[in-house]
Short mmCIF file of C-alpha atoms (C1' of nucleotides) in Angstrom, two decimals:
data_model
loop_
_atom_site.label_atom_id
_atom_site.label_comp_id
_atom_site.label_asym_id
_atom_site.label_seq_id
_atom_site.Cartn_x
_atom_site.Cartn_y
_atom_site.Cartn_z
CA MET Q 7 15.02 -11.70 -12.41
CA LYS Q 8 13.67 -10.00 -9.34
CA LEU Q 9 12.45 -10.96 -5.93
CA THR Q 10 8.68 -10.81 -5.51
CA ARG Q 11 7.14 -8.63 -2.84
CA GLU Q 12 5.86 -11.83 -1.27
CA CYS Q 13 9.46 -12.85 -0.58
CA GLU Q 14 10.35 -9.44 0.70
CA TYR Q 15 7.41 -9.58 3.13
CA ALA Q 16 8.25 -13.12 4.24
CA VAL Q 17 11.80 -12.06 5.08
CA ARG Q 18 10.55 -9.04 7.00
CA CYS Q 19 8.16 -11.20 8.98
CA VAL Q 20 10.80 -13.75 9.93
CA LEU Q 21 13.25 -10.98 10.75
CA TYR Q 22 10.72 -9.52 13.15
CA LEU Q 23 10.01 -12.85 14.80
CA SER Q 24 13.73 -13.57 15.11
CA HIS Q 25 14.19 -10.26 16.82
CA GLU Q 26 11.38 -10.91 19.29
CA GLY Q 27 12.82 -14.28 20.18
CA LYS Q 28 12.13 -17.89 19.37
CA GLU Q 29 9.35 -18.72 21.82
CA ILE Q 30 7.34 -15.52 21.63
CA VAL Q 31 3.97 -15.42 19.90
CA VAL Q 32 3.46 -12.17 17.99
CA GLY Q 33 0.11 -11.11 16.57
CA ARG Q 34 -0.27 -10.87 12.83
CA ARG Q 35 -1.61 -7.35 13.04
CA ARG Q 36 1.39 -6.11 14.99
CA ILE Q 37 3.89 -7.63 12.54
CA ALA Q 38 1.91 -6.23 9.62
CA GLU Q 39 1.94 -2.73 11.04
CA GLU Q 40 5.53 -2.61 12.18
CA MET Q 41 6.89 -4.22 9.04
CA GLU Q 42 4.55 -2.44 6.63
CA ILE Q 43 2.99 -5.57 5.20
CA PRO Q 44 -0.67 -5.68 4.06
CA GLY Q 45 -2.40 -7.60 6.86
CA PRO Q 46 -4.40 -10.24 4.96
CA PHE Q 47 -1.49 -10.81 2.59
CA LEU Q 48 0.74 -11.57 5.56
CA GLY Q 49 -1.81 -14.18 6.54
CA LYS Q 50 -1.33 -15.95 3.24
CA ILE Q 51 2.42 -15.77 3.46
CA ALA Q 52 2.38 -17.09 7.01
CA GLN Q 53 0.54 -20.18 5.84
CA GLN Q 54 3.36 -20.93 3.46
CA LEU Q 55 6.00 -20.37 6.11
CA ALA Q 56 4.09 -22.67 8.45
CA ARG Q 57 3.93 -25.43 5.82
CA SER Q 58 7.72 -25.33 5.69
CA ASN Q 59 7.95 -25.41 9.49
CA ILE Q 60 9.55 -22.01 9.69
CA ILE Q 61 6.83 -20.60 11.89
CA GLU Q 62 4.01 -22.03 13.93
CA ILE Q 63 0.62 -20.39 13.77
CA VAL Q 64 -1.26 -20.00 17.04
CA GLN Q 65 -4.99 -19.66 16.56
CA GLY Q 66 -7.64 -18.05 18.69
CA SER Q 67 -7.56 -15.02 20.93
CA LYS Q 68 -3.99 -13.88 21.64
CA GLY Q 69 -2.98 -15.91 18.65
CA GLY Q 70 -0.27 -15.08 16.16
CA PHE Q 71 3.00 -16.47 14.83
CA ARG Q 72 5.98 -18.00 16.54
CA LEU Q 73 9.39 -18.80 15.10
CA VAL Q 74 10.18 -22.52 15.08
CA PRO Q 75 13.91 -22.95 14.28
CA SER Q 76 16.55 -20.91 16.03
CA PRO Q 77 17.73 -17.91 13.98
CA GLU Q 78 21.19 -19.46 13.81
CA LYS Q 79 19.89 -22.35 11.75
CA LEU Q 80 17.45 -20.44 9.61
CA THR Q 81 18.75 -19.03 6.32
CA LEU Q 82 17.48 -16.56 3.76
CA LEU Q 83 17.29 -19.45 1.29
CA ASP Q 84 14.93 -21.37 3.60
CA VAL Q 85 12.52 -18.47 3.79
CA ILE Q 86 12.69 -17.53 0.12
CA GLU Q 87 12.15 -21.08 -1.08
CA ALA Q 88 9.31 -21.57 1.40
CA VAL Q 89 7.30 -18.96 -0.45
CA MET Q 90 8.68 -19.18 -4.01
CA GLY Q 91 9.55 -22.80 -4.35
CA LYS Q 92 13.03 -23.71 -5.56
CA VAL Q 93 15.07 -20.75 -6.75
CA TYR Q 94 16.30 -20.92 -10.34
CA LEU Q 95 17.01 -18.37 -13.05
CA ASN Q 96 15.57 -20.05 -16.11
CA ASP Q 97 13.17 -22.91 -16.72
CA CYS Q 98 15.79 -24.90 -18.57
CA VAL Q 99 17.85 -25.20 -15.39
CA LEU Q 100 15.16 -27.30 -13.78
CA ARG Q 101 13.63 -28.87 -16.86
CA PRO Q 102 16.20 -29.10 -19.68
CA ASP Q 103 13.62 -30.66 -21.97
CA SER Q 104 11.56 -27.46 -21.94
CA CYS Q 105 13.92 -26.00 -24.58
CA PHE Q 106 14.69 -27.48 -27.98
CA ARG Q 107 18.26 -26.18 -27.79
CA SER Q 108 19.18 -27.90 -24.57
CA PRO Q 109 21.09 -30.90 -25.95
CA THR Q 110 23.88 -28.61 -27.15
CA CYS Q 111 23.13 -25.36 -25.34
CA HIS Q 112 25.89 -24.03 -23.14
CA VAL Q 113 23.97 -20.96 -22.03
CA ARG Q 114 22.00 -23.31 -19.85
CA LEU Q 115 25.18 -24.27 -18.02
CA VAL Q 116 25.76 -20.61 -17.25
CA TRP Q 117 22.26 -20.25 -15.82
CA LYS Q 118 22.83 -23.37 -13.82
CA ALA Q 119 26.09 -22.11 -12.35
CA ALA Q 120 24.61 -18.69 -11.64
CA THR Q 121 21.61 -20.30 -9.97
CA GLU Q 122 23.84 -22.36 -7.71
CA ARG Q 123 25.93 -19.33 -6.79
CA LEU Q 124 22.83 -17.40 -5.90
CA ARG Q 125 21.41 -20.19 -3.77
CA GLU Q 126 24.74 -20.53 -2.02
CA THR Q 127 24.85 -16.84 -1.15
CA LEU Q 128 21.38 -17.07 0.36
CA ARG Q 129 22.17 -20.31 2.17
CA LYS Q 130 25.14 -18.70 3.86
CA THR Q 131 23.08 -15.93 5.40
CA SER Q 132 21.40 -16.87 8.67
CA PHE Q 133 18.86 -14.66 10.40
CA ALA Q 134 21.09 -14.62 13.46
CA LYS Q 135 23.81 -13.00 11.34
CA LEU Q 136 21.38 -10.47 9.91
CA LEU Q 137 20.14 -9.46 13.37
CA GLU Q 138 23.62 -9.24 14.75
CA ALA Q 139 24.77 -7.02 11.90
CA GLU Q 140 21.80 -4.73 12.34
CA SER Q 141 22.21 -4.39 16.08
CA GLU Q 142 25.92 -3.69 15.72
CA TYR Q 143 25.09 -0.96 13.29
CA LEU Q 144 22.59 0.59 15.72
CA SER Q 145 24.89 0.43 18.75
CA SER Q 146 27.70 2.16 16.86
CA ASP Q 147 25.53 5.29 16.64
CA MET O 21 13.72 -14.24 -9.77
CA LYS O 22 13.59 -15.60 -13.28
CA LEU O 23 14.73 -14.63 -16.69
CA THR O 24 11.98 -13.39 -18.99
CA ARG O 25 11.33 -15.09 -22.28
CA GLU O 26 12.31 -11.82 -23.91
CA CYS O 27 15.86 -12.31 -22.58
CA GLU O 28 15.90 -15.92 -23.60
CA TYR O 29 14.90 -14.93 -27.15
CA ALA O 30 17.45 -12.11 -27.28
CA VAL O 31 20.21 -14.51 -26.31
CA ARG O 32 19.08 -17.03 -28.94
CA CYS O 33 19.05 -14.34 -31.59
CA VAL O 34 22.54 -13.10 -30.79
CA LEU O 35 23.78 -16.66 -30.56
CA TYR O 36 22.50 -17.30 -34.05
CA LEU O 37 24.04 -14.13 -35.45
CA SER O 38 27.36 -14.92 -33.76
CA HIS O 39 27.32 -18.31 -35.34
CA GLU O 40 26.63 -16.91 -38.81
CA GLY O 41 29.49 -14.43 -38.48
CA LYS O 42 29.89 -10.78 -37.77
CA GLU O 43 29.27 -9.23 -41.15
CA ILE O 44 26.42 -11.40 -42.34
CA VAL O 45 22.89 -10.01 -42.59
CA VAL O 46 20.30 -12.60 -41.57
CA GLY O 47 16.58 -12.13 -42.16
CA ARG O 48 14.33 -11.84 -39.18
CA ARG O 49 12.06 -14.59 -40.40
CA ARG O 50 14.90 -17.06 -40.70
CA ILE O 51 16.17 -16.37 -37.19
CA ALA O 52 12.65 -16.59 -35.83
CA GLU O 53 12.07 -19.97 -37.42
CA GLU O 54 15.39 -21.55 -36.59
CA MET O 55 15.45 -20.27 -33.05
CA GLU O 56 11.75 -20.76 -32.35
CA ILE O 57 11.00 -17.13 -31.61
CA PRO O 58 7.63 -15.53 -32.46
CA GLY O 59 8.42 -13.37 -35.51
CA PRO O 60 6.92 -9.99 -34.59
CA PHE O 61 8.20 -10.34 -31.05
CA LEU O 62 11.70 -10.80 -32.38
CA GLY O 63 11.22 -7.53 -34.22
CA LYS O 64 10.60 -5.74 -30.93
CA ILE O 65 13.54 -7.38 -29.26
CA ALA O 66 15.79 -6.51 -32.18
CA GLN O 67 14.94 -2.85 -31.76
CA GLN O 68 16.22 -2.97 -28.21
CA LEU O 69 19.38 -4.78 -29.22
CA ALA O 70 19.93 -2.18 -31.94
CA ARG O 71 19.55 0.70 -29.47
CA SER O 72 22.38 -0.82 -27.46
CA ASN O 73 24.49 -1.26 -30.58
CA ILE O 74 24.55 -5.01 -30.31
CA ILE O 75 23.02 -5.50 -33.72
CA GLU O 76 22.41 -3.34 -36.74
CA ILE O 77 19.07 -3.54 -38.49
CA VAL O 78 19.11 -3.53 -42.28
CA GLN O 79 15.85 -2.40 -43.79
CA GLY O 80 14.25 -3.11 -47.13
CA SER O 81 14.30 -6.13 -49.33
CA LYS O 82 17.02 -8.59 -48.26
CA GLY O 83 17.03 -6.80 -44.94
CA GLY O 84 17.59 -8.34 -41.54
CA PHE O 85 19.96 -8.14 -38.63
CA ARG O 86 23.73 -8.04 -38.42
CA LEU O 87 25.94 -8.47 -35.37
CA VAL O 88 27.96 -5.36 -34.56
CA PRO O 89 30.60 -6.28 -31.94
CA SER O 90 32.77 -9.34 -32.33
CA PRO O 91 31.52 -12.33 -30.32
CA GLU O 92 34.69 -12.19 -28.24
CA LYS O 93 33.74 -8.81 -26.83
CA LEU O 94 30.04 -9.42 -26.43
CA THR O 95 28.88 -10.87 -23.12
CA LEU O 96 25.66 -12.38 -21.84
CA LEU O 97 25.35 -9.42 -19.51
CA ASP O 98 25.42 -7.00 -22.45
CA VAL O 99 22.54 -8.76 -24.15
CA ILE O 100 20.45 -9.30 -21.03
CA GLU O 101 20.78 -5.71 -19.90
CA ALA O 102 20.04 -4.43 -23.39
CA VAL O 103 16.54 -5.87 -23.13
CA MET O 104 15.89 -5.82 -19.36
CA GLY O 105 17.77 -2.79 -18.22
CA LYS O 106 20.22 -3.14 -15.37
CA VAL O 107 20.06 -6.50 -13.62
CA TYR O 108 19.25 -6.44 -9.90
CA LEU O 109 17.47 -8.77 -7.51
CA ASN O 110 15.43 -6.33 -5.44
CA ASP O 111 14.35 -2.72 -5.84
CA CYS O 112 16.21 -1.66 -2.72
CA VAL O 113 19.52 -2.54 -4.35
CA LEU O 114 19.04 0.23 -6.89
CA ARG O 115 16.90 2.61 -4.84
CA PRO O 116 17.53 2.15 -1.12
CA ASP O 117 14.97 4.83 -0.31
CA SER O 118 12.19 2.66 -1.70
CA CYS O 119 12.12 0.71 1.60
CA PHE O 120 11.56 2.13 5.08
CA ARG O 121 13.94 -0.42 6.57
CA SER O 122 16.94 0.47 4.45
CA PRO O 123 18.85 2.66 6.93
CA THR O 124 19.55 -0.37 9.12
CA CYS O 125 18.65 -3.30 6.86
CA HIS O 126 21.39 -5.81 6.22
CA VAL O 127 19.31 -8.02 4.00
CA ARG O 128 19.76 -5.35 1.36
CA LEU O 129 23.51 -5.86 1.52
CA VAL O 130 22.98 -9.53 0.77
CA TRP O 131 20.84 -8.69 -2.26
CA LYS O 132 23.49 -6.26 -3.36
CA ALA O 133 26.28 -8.82 -3.10
CA ALA O 134 24.19 -11.48 -4.82
CA THR O 135 23.33 -9.06 -7.61
CA GLU O 136 26.98 -8.27 -8.19
CA ARG O 137 27.92 -11.94 -8.23
CA LEU O 138 25.24 -12.63 -10.78
CA ARG O 139 26.27 -9.75 -13.01
CA GLU O 140 29.86 -10.89 -12.79
CA THR O 141 28.98 -14.41 -13.87
CA LEU O 142 27.15 -13.04 -16.90
CA ARG O 143 29.89 -10.56 -17.69
CA LYS O 144 32.45 -13.33 -17.81
CA THR O 145 30.58 -15.25 -20.48
CA SER O 146 31.28 -14.11 -24.02
CA PHE O 147 29.38 -15.36 -27.02
CA ALA O 148 32.63 -16.56 -28.52
CA LYS O 149 33.04 -18.87 -25.53
CA LEU O 150 29.50 -20.13 -25.80
CA LEU O 151 29.90 -20.94 -29.49
CA GLU O 152 33.22 -22.62 -28.95
CA ALA O 153 31.85 -24.78 -26.16
CA GLU O 154 28.89 -25.81 -28.30
CA SER O 155 30.96 -26.66 -31.34
CA GLU O 156 33.40 -28.69 -29.23
CA TYR O 157 30.49 -30.60 -27.86
CA LEU O 158 29.21 -31.33 -31.37
CA SER O 159 32.56 -32.39 -32.80
CA SER O 160 33.14 -34.83 -29.94
CA ASP O 161 30.17 -36.83 -31.16
"C1'" DT F 29 7.57 0.31 -60.17
"C1'" DT F 30 6.87 -3.67 -57.66
"C1'" DA F 31 7.84 -7.05 -54.24
"C1'" DT F 32 10.12 -7.75 -50.07
"C1'" DA F 33 11.45 -6.39 -45.41
"C1'" DT F 34 11.71 -3.94 -41.32
"C1'" DC F 35 10.03 0.20 -38.38
"C1'" DG F 36 7.64 1.72 -34.50
"C1'" DG F 37 3.62 3.03 -32.16
"C1'" DA F 38 -0.73 1.19 -30.55
"C1'" DT F 39 -3.16 -2.35 -28.89
"C1'" DA F 40 -4.65 -6.93 -27.37
"C1'" DA F 41 -4.29 -11.29 -24.89
"C1'" DA F 42 -2.44 -14.11 -21.41
"C1'" DT F 43 -0.22 -14.79 -17.22
"C1'" DA F 44 1.43 -13.74 -12.78
"C1'" DA F 45 1.67 -10.87 -8.74
"C1'" DA F 46 -0.56 -8.51 -5.09
"C1'" DA F 47 -4.16 -7.96 -2.31
"C1'" DT F 48 -8.81 -8.54 -0.34
"C1'" DC F 49 -13.15 -10.81 1.34
"C1'" DC F 50 -15.64 -13.68 4.28
"C1'" DG F 51 -17.73 -17.72 6.55
"C1'" DA F 52 -15.53 -21.23 9.53
"C1'" DT F 53 -12.81 -22.35 13.31
"C1'" DT F 54 -10.02 -21.86 17.40
"C1'" DT F 55 -8.82 -20.06 21.97
"C1'" DA F 56 -8.61 -16.82 26.16
"C1'" DT F 57 -11.30 -14.58 29.34
"C1'" DC F 58 -15.24 -13.18 31.87
"C1'" DG K 6 -21.05 -21.49 28.72
"C1'" DA K 7 -21.05 -17.08 26.12
"C1'" DT K 8 -18.42 -13.67 24.07
"C1'" DA K 9 -14.72 -11.39 21.92
"C1'" DA K 10 -10.46 -11.76 19.62
"C1'" DA K 11 -7.67 -14.07 16.34
"C1'" DT K 12 -6.36 -16.82 12.53
"C1'" DC K 13 -7.71 -20.29 8.68
"C1'" DG K 14 -8.20 -21.16 4.00
"C1'" DG K 15 -10.63 -21.02 -0.21
"C1'" DA K 16 -12.52 -17.85 -3.62
"C1'" DT K 17 -12.26 -13.77 -5.76
"C1'" DT K 18 -10.71 -9.34 -7.34
"C1'" DT K 19 -7.44 -5.97 -8.76
"C1'" DT K 20 -3.32 -4.57 -10.74
"C1'" DA K 21 0.94 -5.07 -13.17
"C1'" DT K 22 3.80 -7.39 -16.22
"C1'" DT K 23 4.80 -10.34 -19.85
"C1'" DT K 24 4.03 -11.84 -24.25
"C1'" DA K 25 2.71 -11.14 -27.99
"C1'" DT K 26 0.15 -9.16 -32.49
"C1'" DC K 27 -1.50 -5.56 -35.89
"C1'" DC K 28 -0.84 -2.26 -39.31
"C1'" DG K 29 0.25 2.00 -41.83
"C1'" DA K 30 4.81 4.01 -42.87
"C1'" DT K 31 9.25 3.53 -44.67
"C1'" DA K 32 13.27 1.66 -46.86
"C1'" DT K 33 15.77 -1.19 -50.41
"C1'" DA K 34 16.79 -4.59 -54.23
"C1'" DA K 35 15.70 -6.01 -58.60
#
DNA sequence: TTATATCGGATAAATAAAATCCGATTTATC
DNA sequence: GATAAATCGGATTTTATTTATCCGATATAA
């Protein structure tokens, strides 16, 4: 029932790119250092983000990653599901037939509702909002 | 971000005991068979449920498990947290110091809110409700 | 006293998460 | 071009967690 570190790292990476700005290419090594992500692991995660069109990977010298959508349109759910696949709390939510109890089971309906609530919370949070909140916090120092 | 099978089994076990009635002792083997839970594993899970006073374990011949609270007062959250410990979606929710970003990080606040929503959903679901919903479903056949 | 059950600690097996390695490829710059 | 700086992407390794199982000890009914 917990986030994987992969998700945590993916969010950090996108947060960093959002902060730098949409069109800026940032080197993998720099993101890894500043966001405390193991370098080669970030490479793997980036590939997944790229497959979902969240970032673009620029190869070669001076290469790195660049944010594709604007932070206003990009949500936590987008990033999480890019690396984890669809979010759900129990197998039976996605594949009812995986459990012999499912024809009558009402626990499944609870998992289903809870899953939808969770996805909704994540869908409502854009990276623009996150950045804004963090910068407000800093400026009120 | 998923339930463990241990939780799933714990819920099935309590569901079965709730259905049998509060004062009835049911053998481990019978619960294991009817609810498709590996026998020895159910033993382990039962120990955790007993530590949280959700069931009472009766030893010796004709032994087994007995539900302690009434199904009206027992919630999904109680059972889940008896086997998993406190529910939370990311380490930083429980231990903010575990992440270097936490002083300014607003993602953590989202995890925190989502965690509370999830716990609330589970807290609102009693086993009495679950049973009732399932028996209504059956009788409307 | 015997048969039936669970206890509870130790251990094993299986799966998933987390991370690394490295030859291939791509691009900027000299 | 040649070279250096990056990432790619597939394979592999390491580590942690999940999912069990085993078994001697203990408890209880008959």
